[in-house]
Tab-separated table of C-alpha atoms and ligand atoms in Angstrom:
chain	number	residue	atom	x	y	z
A	1412	MET	CA	-1.659	-4.590	-18.579
A	1413	GLU	CA	-1.919	-0.794	-18.242
A	1414	GLU	CA	-4.899	-0.859	-20.622
A	1415	ARG	CA	-6.544	-3.501	-18.473
A	1416	ARG	CA	-6.229	-1.244	-15.419
A	1417	LEU	CA	-7.630	1.771	-17.256
A	1418	MET	CA	-10.633	-0.125	-18.618
A	1419	LYS	CA	-11.612	-1.289	-15.145
A	1420	GLU	CA	-11.037	1.985	-13.400
A	1421	SER	CA	-14.434	3.537	-13.994
A	1422	SER	CA	-15.897	1.423	-11.199
A	1423	ILE	CA	-12.898	0.922	-8.940
A	1424	LEU	CA	-14.320	2.941	-6.016
A	1425	ASP	CA	-17.755	1.285	-6.280
A	1426	VAL	CA	-16.051	-2.089	-6.267
A	1427	ALA	CA	-14.025	-1.131	-3.197
A	1428	LEU	CA	-17.219	-0.032	-1.437
A	1429	THR	CA	-18.694	-3.538	-1.790
A	1430	ARG	CA	-16.137	-4.581	0.861
A	1431	LEU	CA	-17.737	-2.057	3.229
A	1432	ASP	CA	-21.216	-3.464	2.514
A	1433	ASP	CA	-19.967	-7.025	3.156
A	1434	ALA	CA	-18.606	-6.020	6.554
A	1435	ALA	CA	-21.645	-3.905	7.504
A	1436	ARG	CA	-23.913	-6.959	7.111
A	1437	HIS	CA	-22.145	-8.518	10.096
A	1438	LEU	CA	-22.429	-5.520	12.440
A	1439	GLN	CA	-25.268	-3.421	13.841
A	1440	ILE	CA	-24.095	-0.265	12.113
A	1441	HIS	CA	-26.140	2.943	12.073
A	1442	GLY	CA	-26.946	4.174	8.558
A	1443	ASP	CA	-25.183	7.488	9.360
A	1444	VAL	CA	-21.886	5.650	9.701
A	1445	LEU	CA	-22.173	4.059	6.282
A	1446	GLU	CA	-23.298	7.333	4.736
A	1447	ARG	CA	-20.181	8.966	6.114
A	1448	LEU	CA	-17.832	6.240	4.859
A	1449	LYS	CA	-19.339	5.871	1.377
A	1450	TYR	CA	-17.902	9.124	-0.002
A	1451	PRO	CA	-14.504	10.828	0.058
A	1452	ARG	CA	-14.786	14.030	2.073
A	1453	GLU	CA	-12.435	16.133	-0.032
A	1454	THR	CA	-10.486	15.583	-3.248
A	1455	THR	CA	-8.408	18.431	-4.630
A	1456	LYS	CA	-7.257	18.398	-8.229
A	1457	VAL	CA	-4.553	20.695	-9.570
A	1458	ARG	CA	-2.460	21.029	-12.699
A	1459	LEU	CA	1.228	21.266	-11.834
A	1460	MET	CA	3.336	23.284	-14.253
A	1461	ILE	CA	7.087	22.722	-14.301
A	1462	ARG	CA	10.048	23.856	-16.376
A	1463	MET	CA	11.674	20.989	-18.286
A	1464	ASP	CA	15.448	20.766	-18.769
A	1465	ASP	CA	15.111	21.888	-22.405
A	1466	GLY	CA	13.447	25.158	-21.292
A	1467	SER	CA	9.897	24.167	-22.275
A	1468	ARG	CA	6.976	24.061	-19.812
A	1469	LYS	CA	4.964	20.934	-19.161
A	1470	SER	CA	1.882	20.351	-17.030
A	1471	PHE	CA	0.770	17.291	-15.046
A	1472	LEU	CA	-2.512	16.474	-13.344
A	1473	ALA	CA	-2.225	15.889	-9.599
A	1474	TRP	CA	-4.605	15.067	-6.750
A	1475	ARG	CA	-4.763	14.777	-2.989
A	1476	CYS	CA	-7.755	13.062	-1.411
A	1477	ARG	CA	-8.628	13.216	2.302
A	1478	TYR	CA	-11.181	10.430	2.526
A	1479	ASP	CA	-12.030	10.467	6.224
A	1480	ASP	CA	-10.401	11.950	9.336
A	1481	THR	CA	-12.693	10.633	12.052
A	1482	ARG	CA	-9.885	8.727	13.774
A	1483	GLY	CA	-7.154	11.344	13.251
A	1484	PRO	CA	-5.268	13.278	10.571
A	1485	THR	CA	-5.477	11.689	7.134
A	1486	LYS	CA	-2.488	9.550	6.117
A	1487	GLY	CA	-1.417	7.960	2.859
A	1488	GLY	CA	1.206	7.858	0.143
A	1489	ILE	CA	1.737	9.794	-3.085
A	1490	ARG	CA	1.902	7.787	-6.314
A	1491	PHE	CA	3.624	8.950	-9.509
A	1492	HIS	CA	2.066	6.874	-12.302
A	1493	PRO	CA	0.929	7.601	-15.872
A	1494	ALA	CA	-2.394	5.779	-15.346
A	1495	SER	CA	-3.381	7.495	-12.079
A	1496	THR	CA	-6.853	9.054	-11.973
A	1497	ALA	CA	-8.980	10.870	-9.396
A	1498	GLU	CA	-11.012	7.729	-8.806
A	1499	GLU	CA	-7.934	5.616	-8.230
A	1500	VAL	CA	-6.676	8.156	-5.668
A	1501	GLU	CA	-10.050	8.164	-3.866
A	1502	THR	CA	-10.115	4.371	-3.788
A	1503	LEU	CA	-6.593	4.204	-2.409
A	1504	ALA	CA	-7.621	6.795	0.241
A	1505	PHE	CA	-10.662	4.654	1.148
A	1506	TRP	CA	-8.349	1.663	1.653
A	1507	MET	CA	-6.039	3.825	3.813
A	1508	THR	CA	-8.997	4.740	6.059
A	1509	PHE	CA	-9.652	1.048	6.745
A	1510	LYS	CA	-5.971	0.121	6.908
A	1511	CYS	CA	-5.247	2.657	9.650
A	1512	ALA	CA	-8.331	1.468	11.550
A	1513	VAL	CA	-7.352	-2.237	11.270
A	1514	MET	CA	-3.961	-1.446	12.802
A	1515	ASN	CA	-5.523	0.932	15.376
A	1516	LEU	CA	-3.302	3.820	14.251
A	1517	PRO	CA	-4.624	7.280	15.217
A	1518	TYR	CA	-5.189	8.283	11.595
A	1519	GLY	CA	-7.820	8.613	8.928
A	1520	GLY	CA	-7.145	7.809	5.276
A	1521	GLY	CA	-5.740	9.922	2.459
A	1522	LYS	CA	-3.787	9.465	-0.768
A	1523	GLY	CA	-2.240	11.517	-3.546
A	1524	ALA	CA	-0.990	11.066	-7.085
A	1525	VAL	CA	0.600	12.762	-10.048
A	1526	GLN	CA	-0.282	11.481	-13.507
A	1527	VAL	CA	3.246	11.050	-14.817
A	1528	ASP	CA	5.720	8.388	-15.838
A	1529	PRO	CA	8.655	9.443	-13.640
A	1530	ARG	CA	11.021	7.249	-15.678
A	1531	THR	CA	10.733	9.801	-18.501
A	1532	LEU	CA	11.951	12.707	-16.293
A	1533	SER	CA	15.494	13.715	-15.416
A	1534	LYS	CA	16.394	13.899	-11.715
A	1535	ALA	CA	16.172	17.720	-11.819
A	1536	GLU	CA	12.703	17.567	-13.458
A	1537	LEU	CA	11.566	15.020	-10.877
A	1538	GLU	CA	12.699	17.338	-8.076
A	1539	ARG	CA	10.851	20.313	-9.611
A	1540	LEU	CA	7.707	18.192	-9.959
A	1541	SER	CA	7.923	16.987	-6.334
A	1542	ARG	CA	8.387	20.534	-5.059
A	1543	ALA	CA	5.510	21.773	-7.260
A	1544	TYR	CA	3.257	19.136	-5.672
A	1545	VAL	CA	3.968	20.531	-2.203
A	1546	GLN	CA	3.550	24.139	-3.373
A	1547	ALA	CA	0.098	23.191	-4.673
A	1548	PHE	CA	-1.002	21.205	-1.610
A	1549	ALA	CA	0.816	23.008	1.243
A	1550	ARG	CA	-2.489	24.313	2.623
A	1551	ILE	CA	-4.020	20.846	2.661
A	1552	ILE	CA	-1.200	18.829	4.206
A	1553	GLY	CA	0.232	19.296	7.719
A	1554	PRO	CA	1.381	17.156	10.669
A	1555	ASP	CA	-2.075	17.344	12.315
A	1556	ARG	CA	-4.078	17.419	9.109
A	1557	ASP	CA	-2.788	15.207	6.304
A	1558	ILE	CA	0.559	13.402	6.224
A	1559	PRO	CA	1.848	12.030	2.888
A	1560	ALA	CA	4.374	9.201	2.389
A	1561	PRO	CA	5.836	7.144	-0.503
A	1562	ASP	CA	3.843	4.841	-2.789
A	1563	VAL	CA	4.385	3.479	-6.316
A	1564	TYR	CA	7.333	5.163	-8.116
A	1565	THR	CA	8.009	7.567	-5.235
A	1566	ASN	CA	10.736	7.072	-2.616
A	1567	ALA	CA	12.696	8.562	0.294
A	1568	MET	CA	14.548	11.024	-1.958
A	1569	ILE	CA	11.241	12.471	-3.195
A	1570	MET	CA	9.860	12.640	0.370
A	1571	GLY	CA	13.028	14.533	1.374
A	1572	TRP	CA	12.514	17.149	-1.375
A	1573	MET	CA	8.875	17.489	-0.346
A	1574	ALA	CA	9.684	17.943	3.367
A	1575	ASP	CA	12.287	20.541	2.398
A	1576	GLU	CA	9.802	22.449	0.214
A	1577	TYR	CA	7.196	22.430	2.983
A	1578	ALA	CA	9.775	23.814	5.451
A	1579	SER	CA	10.590	26.656	3.009
A	1580	ILE	CA	6.899	27.516	2.596
A	1581	VAL	CA	5.988	27.572	6.298
A	1582	GLY	CA	9.351	29.019	7.384
A	1583	GLN	CA	10.228	26.280	9.861
A	1584	CYS	CA	11.356	22.680	9.963
A	1585	VAL	CA	8.283	20.382	10.267
A	1586	PRO	CA	9.576	16.836	9.737
A	1587	ALA	CA	6.274	15.240	10.883
A	1588	VAL	CA	4.481	16.630	7.807
A	1589	ILE	CA	5.667	13.714	5.684
A	1590	THR	CA	7.011	10.216	6.387
A	1591	GLY	CA	9.296	7.851	4.523
A	1592	LYS	CA	11.986	10.582	4.509
A	1593	PRO	CA	15.726	9.905	4.270
A	1594	ILE	CA	17.209	9.068	7.702
A	1595	ALA	CA	19.328	12.250	7.452
A	1596	LEU	CA	16.138	14.361	7.380
A	1597	GLY	CA	14.324	12.649	10.268
A	1598	GLY	CA	13.222	9.437	8.583
A	1599	SER	CA	12.746	6.348	10.734
A	1600	LEU	CA	15.065	3.395	10.697
A	1601	GLY	CA	13.139	0.424	9.338
A	1602	ARG	CA	10.692	2.375	7.129
A	1603	GLU	CA	12.306	1.239	3.879
A	1604	ASP	CA	11.414	-2.449	4.244
A	1605	ALA	CA	8.393	-1.916	6.530
A	1606	THR	CA	5.646	-2.773	4.018
A	1607	ALA	CA	7.249	-6.124	3.264
A	1608	ARG	CA	8.280	-6.741	6.868
A	1609	GLY	CA	4.700	-6.306	8.115
A	1610	GLY	CA	3.528	-8.925	5.583
A	1611	TYR	CA	6.430	-11.180	6.526
A	1612	TYR	CA	5.576	-11.034	10.264
A	1613	LEU	CA	1.939	-11.765	9.427
A	1614	VAL	CA	2.704	-14.866	7.347
A	1615	ARG	CA	5.226	-16.110	9.903
A	1616	HIS	CA	2.762	-15.679	12.762
A	1617	LEU	CA	-0.189	-17.336	10.996
A	1618	ALA	CA	1.887	-19.988	9.167
A	1619	ARG	CA	0.354	-22.943	11.019
A	1620	GLU	CA	-3.226	-21.684	10.501
A	1621	LEU	CA	-2.488	-21.076	6.808
A	1622	GLY	CA	-0.911	-24.513	6.310
A	1623	LEU	CA	2.362	-22.843	5.285
A	1624	GLN	CA	4.814	-24.633	7.533
A	1625	GLY	CA	8.182	-25.737	6.207
A	1626	ARG	CA	10.129	-24.510	3.216
A	1627	MET	CA	7.900	-22.448	0.916
A	1628	ARG	CA	8.076	-21.743	-2.807
A	1629	VAL	CA	7.177	-18.091	-3.307
A	1630	ALA	CA	6.164	-16.126	-6.430
A	1631	VAL	CA	6.355	-12.317	-6.302
A	1632	GLN	CA	4.492	-10.101	-8.774
A	1633	GLY	CA	6.107	-6.632	-8.915
A	1634	PHE	CA	9.748	-6.268	-7.939
A	1635	GLY	CA	9.980	-2.752	-6.474
A	1636	ASN	CA	10.148	-1.694	-2.834
A	1637	ALA	CA	7.557	-4.156	-1.476
A	1638	GLY	CA	8.455	-7.033	-3.833
A	1639	GLN	CA	12.228	-6.920	-3.380
A	1640	PHE	CA	12.082	-6.738	0.401
A	1641	ILE	CA	9.536	-9.554	0.825
A	1642	ALA	CA	11.662	-11.758	-1.427
A	1643	SER	CA	14.769	-10.951	0.658
A	1644	LEU	CA	13.065	-11.497	4.031
A	1645	LEU	CA	11.583	-14.850	2.991
A	1646	ALA	CA	14.817	-15.992	1.315
A	1647	GLU	CA	16.735	-15.190	4.541
A	1648	ASP	CA	14.448	-17.711	6.296
A	1649	GLY	CA	15.366	-20.362	3.704
A	1650	HIS	CA	12.304	-20.134	1.437
A	1651	ASP	CA	12.717	-20.352	-2.352
A	1652	ILE	CA	11.741	-17.429	-4.581
A	1653	VAL	CA	10.618	-19.335	-7.679
A	1654	ALA	CA	9.224	-16.473	-9.815
A	1655	VAL	CA	9.312	-12.672	-9.961
A	1656	SER	CA	7.975	-10.074	-12.380
A	1657	ASP	CA	8.186	-6.347	-13.061
A	1658	SER	CA	6.489	-4.028	-15.551
A	1659	ARG	CA	8.742	-5.364	-18.335
A	1660	GLY	CA	8.623	-9.156	-17.871
A	1661	ALA	CA	8.818	-12.166	-15.570
A	1662	LEU	CA	11.326	-14.849	-14.628
A	1663	HIS	CA	10.744	-18.397	-13.352
A	1664	CYS	CA	12.877	-21.196	-11.911
A	1665	PRO	CA	11.115	-24.029	-10.016
A	1666	TYR	CA	14.238	-24.638	-7.858
A	1667	GLY	CA	14.623	-21.007	-6.787
A	1668	LEU	CA	16.015	-17.886	-8.487
A	1669	ASP	CA	19.355	-16.254	-7.682
A	1670	LEU	CA	17.958	-13.421	-5.565
A	1671	ARG	CA	21.245	-11.561	-5.113
A	1672	ALA	CA	21.741	-11.414	-8.877
A	1673	LEU	CA	18.167	-10.172	-9.286
A	1674	LEU	CA	18.647	-7.404	-6.717
A	1675	ARG	CA	21.900	-6.366	-8.427
A	1676	ALA	CA	20.171	-6.298	-11.832
A	1677	LYS	CA	17.316	-4.100	-10.510
A	1678	ALA	CA	19.796	-1.741	-8.799
A	1679	ALA	CA	21.518	-1.379	-12.179
A	1680	GLY	CA	18.186	-0.455	-13.818
A	1681	LEU	CA	17.735	-3.774	-15.634
A	1682	PRO	CA	14.427	-5.690	-15.879
A	1683	VAL	CA	14.188	-9.032	-14.061
A	1684	SER	CA	14.017	-10.769	-17.460
A	1685	ALA	CA	17.646	-9.696	-18.076
A	1686	LEU	CA	18.653	-12.757	-16.020
A	1687	ALA	CA	16.881	-15.244	-18.318
A	1688	GLY	CA	19.148	-18.185	-19.115
A	1689	GLN	CA	21.223	-17.869	-15.928
A	1690	GLY	CA	21.065	-20.617	-13.267
A	1691	GLY	CA	18.053	-22.345	-14.843
A	1692	ALA	CA	15.903	-19.172	-14.920
A	1693	VAL	CA	13.562	-18.800	-17.882
A	1694	ALA	CA	11.723	-15.686	-19.037
A	1695	VAL	CA	7.933	-16.120	-18.959
A	1696	ALA	CA	5.087	-13.827	-19.978
A	1697	PRO	CA	4.155	-11.527	-17.030
A	1698	GLU	CA	0.582	-12.902	-17.003
A	1699	GLU	CA	2.005	-16.402	-16.359
A	1700	LEU	CA	3.431	-15.388	-12.988
A	1701	VAL	CA	0.216	-15.966	-11.023
A	1702	ALA	CA	-0.068	-19.496	-12.455
A	1703	VAL	CA	3.328	-20.850	-11.389
A	1704	ASP	CA	3.406	-23.768	-8.972
A	1705	CYS	CA	4.121	-22.240	-5.541
A	1706	ASP	CA	2.906	-22.163	-1.927
A	1707	LEU	CA	2.680	-18.400	-1.477
A	1708	LEU	CA	1.780	-15.854	-4.158
A	1709	VAL	CA	2.667	-12.232	-3.342
A	1710	PRO	CA	1.066	-9.588	-5.561
A	1711	ALA	CA	3.258	-6.495	-4.981
A	1712	ALA	CA	2.521	-4.389	-8.085
A	1713	LEU	CA	-0.783	-2.658	-8.845
A	1714	GLU	CA	-4.525	-3.092	-8.331
A	1715	ASN	CA	-6.825	-5.529	-10.204
A	1716	MET	CA	-3.985	-7.811	-11.316
A	1717	ILE	CA	-5.812	-10.965	-10.132
A	1718	ASP	CA	-9.271	-11.163	-11.633
A	1719	GLU	CA	-11.849	-13.741	-12.671
A	1720	GLU	CA	-9.804	-14.514	-15.797
A	1721	ASN	CA	-6.614	-15.608	-14.038
A	1722	ALA	CA	-7.747	-16.487	-10.472
A	1723	ARG	CA	-8.665	-20.050	-11.485
A	1724	ARG	CA	-5.069	-20.642	-12.583
A	1725	ILE	CA	-3.578	-19.840	-9.164
A	1726	ARG	CA	-1.907	-22.870	-7.579
A	1727	ALA	CA	-0.678	-21.215	-4.363
A	1728	ARG	CA	-2.147	-22.118	-0.957
A	1729	ALA	CA	-2.188	-18.490	0.159
A	1730	VAL	CA	-1.980	-14.989	-1.318
A	1731	LEU	CA	-0.221	-12.187	0.591
A	1732	GLU	CA	-1.525	-8.867	-0.765
A	1733	LEU	CA	1.362	-6.429	-0.465
A	1734	ALA	CA	-0.126	-4.340	-3.286
A	1735	ASN	CA	-3.279	-2.326	-2.678
A	1736	GLY	CA	-6.363	-3.921	-4.228
A	1737	PRO	CA	-4.639	-6.593	-6.355
A	1738	VAL	CA	-7.535	-9.103	-6.131
A	1739	THR	CA	-10.979	-8.254	-7.507
A	1740	PRO	CA	-14.145	-9.379	-5.629
A	1741	GLU	CA	-14.901	-11.961	-8.383
A	1742	ALA	CA	-11.399	-13.379	-7.980
A	1743	ASP	CA	-11.897	-13.423	-4.193
A	1744	ARG	CA	-14.940	-15.677	-4.616
A	1745	ILE	CA	-13.039	-18.048	-6.914
A	1746	LEU	CA	-10.112	-18.248	-4.485
A	1747	GLU	CA	-12.415	-18.827	-1.521
A	1748	GLN	CA	-14.100	-21.739	-3.317
A	1749	ALA	CA	-10.682	-23.159	-4.148
A	1750	GLY	CA	-9.643	-22.935	-0.473
A	1751	VAL	CA	-6.918	-20.353	-1.113
A	1752	GLN	CA	-6.483	-17.998	1.864
A	1753	VAL	CA	-6.074	-14.321	0.937
A	1754	LEU	CA	-4.269	-12.165	3.496
A	1755	PRO	CA	-5.965	-8.862	2.638
A	1756	ASP	CA	-4.116	-5.675	1.700
A	1757	ILE	CA	-5.458	-3.521	4.541
A	1758	LEU	CA	-3.768	-5.904	6.981
A	1759	ALA	CA	-0.996	-7.496	4.891
A	1760	ASN	CA	0.659	-4.297	3.633
A	1761	ALA	CA	-0.049	-2.137	6.703
A	1762	GLY	CA	3.552	-2.430	7.918
A	1763	GLY	CA	4.428	0.605	5.766
A	1764	VAL	CA	1.940	2.981	7.343
A	1765	THR	CA	2.625	1.539	10.800
A	1766	VAL	CA	6.315	2.453	10.591
A	1767	SER	CA	5.278	5.794	9.048
A	1768	TYR	CA	3.299	6.321	12.248
A	1769	PHE	CA	6.445	5.476	14.253
A	1770	GLU	CA	8.359	8.046	12.169
A	1771	TRP	CA	5.720	10.722	12.901
A	1772	VAL	CA	5.849	9.894	16.639
A	1773	GLN	CA	9.669	10.092	16.644
A	1774	ASN	CA	9.618	13.413	14.737
A	1775	ARG	CA	7.187	14.888	17.251
A	1776	GLN	CA	9.176	13.604	20.231
A	1777	GLY	CA	12.511	14.561	18.692
A	1778	PHE	CA	13.736	11.238	20.077
A	1779	TYR	CA	14.747	8.422	17.771
A	1780	TRP	CA	14.457	4.644	18.133
A	1781	THR	CA	16.846	1.856	17.191
A	1782	VAL	CA	15.929	-0.395	14.270
A	1783	GLU	CA	15.399	-3.240	16.769
A	1784	GLU	CA	12.796	-1.136	18.614
A	1785	VAL	CA	11.046	-0.349	15.319
A	1786	HIS	CA	10.958	-4.030	14.318
A	1787	GLU	CA	9.761	-5.164	17.728
A	1788	ARG	CA	6.921	-2.620	17.895
A	1789	LEU	CA	5.879	-3.439	14.319
A	1790	ARG	CA	5.933	-7.175	15.011
A	1791	ALA	CA	3.806	-6.754	18.139
A	1792	ILE	CA	1.126	-4.705	16.315
A	1793	VAL	CA	1.010	-6.970	13.239
A	1794	GLU	CA	0.695	-10.093	15.390
A	1795	ARG	CA	-1.937	-8.549	17.682
A	1796	GLU	CA	-4.177	-7.281	14.876
A	1797	GLY	CA	-3.481	-10.312	12.649
A	1798	LEU	CA	-4.663	-12.693	15.370
A	1799	GLN	CA	-7.788	-10.615	16.008
A	1800	VAL	CA	-8.657	-10.677	12.301
A	1801	TRP	CA	-8.024	-14.433	12.213
A	1802	ALA	CA	-10.312	-14.919	15.247
A	1803	ILE	CA	-13.128	-12.855	13.654
A	1804	ALA	CA	-12.824	-14.931	10.471
A	1805	GLN	CA	-13.140	-18.193	12.442
A	1806	GLU	CA	-15.946	-16.971	14.693
A	1807	ARG	CA	-18.104	-15.542	11.914
A	1808	ARG	CA	-17.016	-18.019	9.217
A	1809	VAL	CA	-16.045	-15.261	6.807
A	1810	PRO	CA	-12.985	-14.750	4.578
A	1811	LEU	CA	-10.050	-12.885	6.116
A	1812	ARG	CA	-10.841	-9.793	4.021
A	1813	THR	CA	-14.363	-9.506	5.406
A	1814	ALA	CA	-12.965	-10.107	8.896
A	1815	ALA	CA	-10.421	-7.289	8.459
A	1816	TYR	CA	-13.160	-4.913	7.280
A	1817	ILE	CA	-15.401	-5.914	10.222
A	1818	HIS	CA	-12.509	-5.207	12.613
A	1819	ALA	CA	-11.820	-1.799	11.028
A	1820	LEU	CA	-15.464	-0.830	10.630
A	1821	SER	CA	-16.286	-1.434	14.270
A	1822	ARG	CA	-13.456	0.953	15.254
A	1823	LEU	CA	-14.538	3.538	12.686
A	1824	ALA	CA	-18.177	3.287	13.793
A	1825	SER	CA	-17.245	3.836	17.462
A	1826	ALA	CA	-15.251	6.944	16.504
A	1827	ILE	CA	-17.972	8.343	14.231
A	1828	GLU	CA	-20.610	7.809	16.922
A	1829	ALA	CA	-18.349	9.316	19.609
A	1830	HIS	CA	-18.084	12.537	17.592
A	1831	GLY	CA	-21.823	13.089	18.097
A	1832	THR	CA	-24.332	14.508	15.714
A	1833	GLN	CA	-21.994	16.919	13.928
A	1834	PRO	CA	-19.083	14.734	12.809
A	1835	PHE	CA	-16.041	16.897	12.745
A	1836	PHE	CA	-13.869	17.322	9.652
A	1837	THR	CA	-10.791	19.534	9.583
A	1838	SER	CA	-11.285	21.842	6.641
B	1913	NAI	N1	5.737	1.699	-0.618
B	1913	NAI	C1	4.889	1.561	0.396
B	1913	NAI	O1	5.162	1.999	1.523
B	1913	NAI	C2	3.608	0.830	0.211
B	1913	NAI	C3	3.228	0.296	-1.006
B	1913	NAI	N2	2.055	-0.403	-1.087
B	1913	NAI	C4	1.604	-0.938	-2.364
B	1913	NAI	O2	2.526	-1.902	-2.839
B	1913	NAI	C5	2.468	-1.935	-4.265
B	1913	NAI	C6	3.870	-1.747	-4.797
B	1913	NAI	O3	4.372	-0.516	-4.296
B	1913	NAI	P1	5.936	-0.222	-4.188
B	1913	NAI	O4	6.692	-1.494	-4.072
B	1913	NAI	O5	6.106	0.825	-3.176
B	1913	NAI	O6	6.188	0.438	-5.613
B	1913	NAI	P2	7.515	0.491	-6.480
B	1913	NAI	O7	7.346	1.637	-7.374
B	1913	NAI	O8	8.726	0.418	-5.635
B	1913	NAI	O9	7.425	-0.878	-7.318
B	1913	NAI	C7	6.366	-1.199	-8.166
B	1913	NAI	C8	6.788	-2.429	-8.924
B	1913	NAI	O10	5.685	-2.916	-9.671
B	1913	NAI	C9	6.138	-3.265	-10.960
B	1913	NAI	N3	5.055	-3.269	-11.902
B	1913	NAI	C10	4.391	-2.217	-12.438
B	1913	NAI	N4	3.478	-2.667	-13.321
B	1913	NAI	C11	3.575	-4.015	-13.313
B	1913	NAI	C12	2.906	-5.059	-14.007
B	1913	NAI	N5	1.951	-4.768	-14.865
B	1913	NAI	N6	3.282	-6.351	-13.750
B	1913	NAI	C13	4.244	-6.642	-12.868
B	1913	NAI	N7	4.902	-5.684	-12.176
B	1913	NAI	C14	4.573	-4.410	-12.403
B	1913	NAI	C15	7.215	-2.236	-11.272
B	1913	NAI	O11	8.057	-2.659	-12.312
B	1913	NAI	C16	7.907	-2.179	-9.923
B	1913	NAI	O12	8.849	-3.245	-9.844
B	1913	NAI	C17	1.473	-0.835	-4.667
B	1913	NAI	O13	0.198	-1.408	-4.816
B	1913	NAI	C18	1.484	0.092	-3.475
B	1913	NAI	O14	0.316	0.875	-3.379
B	1913	NAI	C19	1.268	-0.650	-0.007
B	1913	NAI	C20	1.612	-0.180	1.209
B	1913	NAI	C21	2.763	0.671	1.428
B	1914	AKG	O1	3.251	5.177	4.893
B	1914	AKG	C1	2.178	5.734	4.734
B	1914	AKG	O2	1.814	6.681	5.393
B	1914	AKG	C2	1.202	5.275	3.691
B	1914	AKG	C3	1.654	4.132	2.830
B	1914	AKG	C4	0.611	3.876	1.779
B	1914	AKG	O3	0.366	4.709	0.942
B	1914	AKG	C5	-0.131	2.632	1.804
B	1914	AKG	O4	-0.129	1.926	2.821
B	1914	AKG	O5	-0.793	2.318	0.781
């Protein structure tokens, strides 16, 4: 699977840009706007050098991309993954630009990564690497400039170390420089499950339009932060989680898996396949997950996992993209012909960055909200923007992805034009 990602990566940004072209065809957009959005404004590459526990030194490639800041400071997570590349980071930053615009958050798009498998590091090595990242990028990030957050294989603990390192460098506490922090360091209640919760509110609100009423059978690809929380939220509403996968395997039970046992196994560091044989669950090959009989398929792992080779095997009525870029454009066409609705990543997984925005607002106000307030504000934004995207799709007879890009692009175009002839970029 990793090899498959690497092989396709050479064109990942070009492929992402075809979504922009699709949307531009539906709007009267000035060429200057497209020229501005076609290229990342700034990508910084560094080599981080850290001391390993055995006394040796090891170096890791790392990047931070600020794709566009027309609508506000750039915002986006930091990924720790062995297959990360500069182009992947730029593509993820492009998606962040459109995601923040879809949700009408006052941000542009950014993203960062370290090319590392964090599972091979001790906790002390991981902390040194996280602090080294901030030492390298302290001049680029900032609460009014570029605000990182968690992504794949990074979490609240890592964000806490990073916020702490930034405070040491600038000589004062600046919690709004990074979001997804531990609650004890100014994190927001409700950030941990926000990515999944945004997708959950979206599906719940559009259930009738999507033909997803009643008890659903759900398959979840990727069982980390986004995957575990969406499974829990849907199971709490009485839906059946019939299949899940992680980087090491997949598990299937047509009558519903024992979710509590799965969550316990993951917390203990076991793969989902460790539960094979219990309660009717059988281990299946990870590539079989997308083909299981279900109503809702939730890709919550990595990009390009649903392509022209496996899209035809999907039996779900709808796909909720919690991962960034899990469905290729070829797969999109196949799914559209088959009548499968795809709730696109820039809308479906935007709950994470929306609650990150709430965290930033709370840090700046020094006044903190209850979890109920966080949920209510998130629900209101997801439903508002979700309905607008749905309406654009109906009006223009386009897939939901194109509708989401049209919605975002019209906001981005207004901001770019409002800046005048010398579009501003904080450098
Ligand atoms: N954490 C966040 O706030 C947000 C995350 N996302 C996206 O959601 C996706 C998942 O991110 P997180 O849950 O945060 O990461 P995570 O690191 O918590 O979990 C990733 C999961 O994917 C699994 N995985 C990796 N390779 C796989 C493969 N080949 N097949 C099946 N599973 C595989 C891992 O085993 C792990 O369970 C990513 O695309 C990320 O960019 C999007 C918006 C916000
Ligand atoms: O919470 C954030 O600021 C960004 C999350 C992220 O990286 C994403 O939505 O892909």
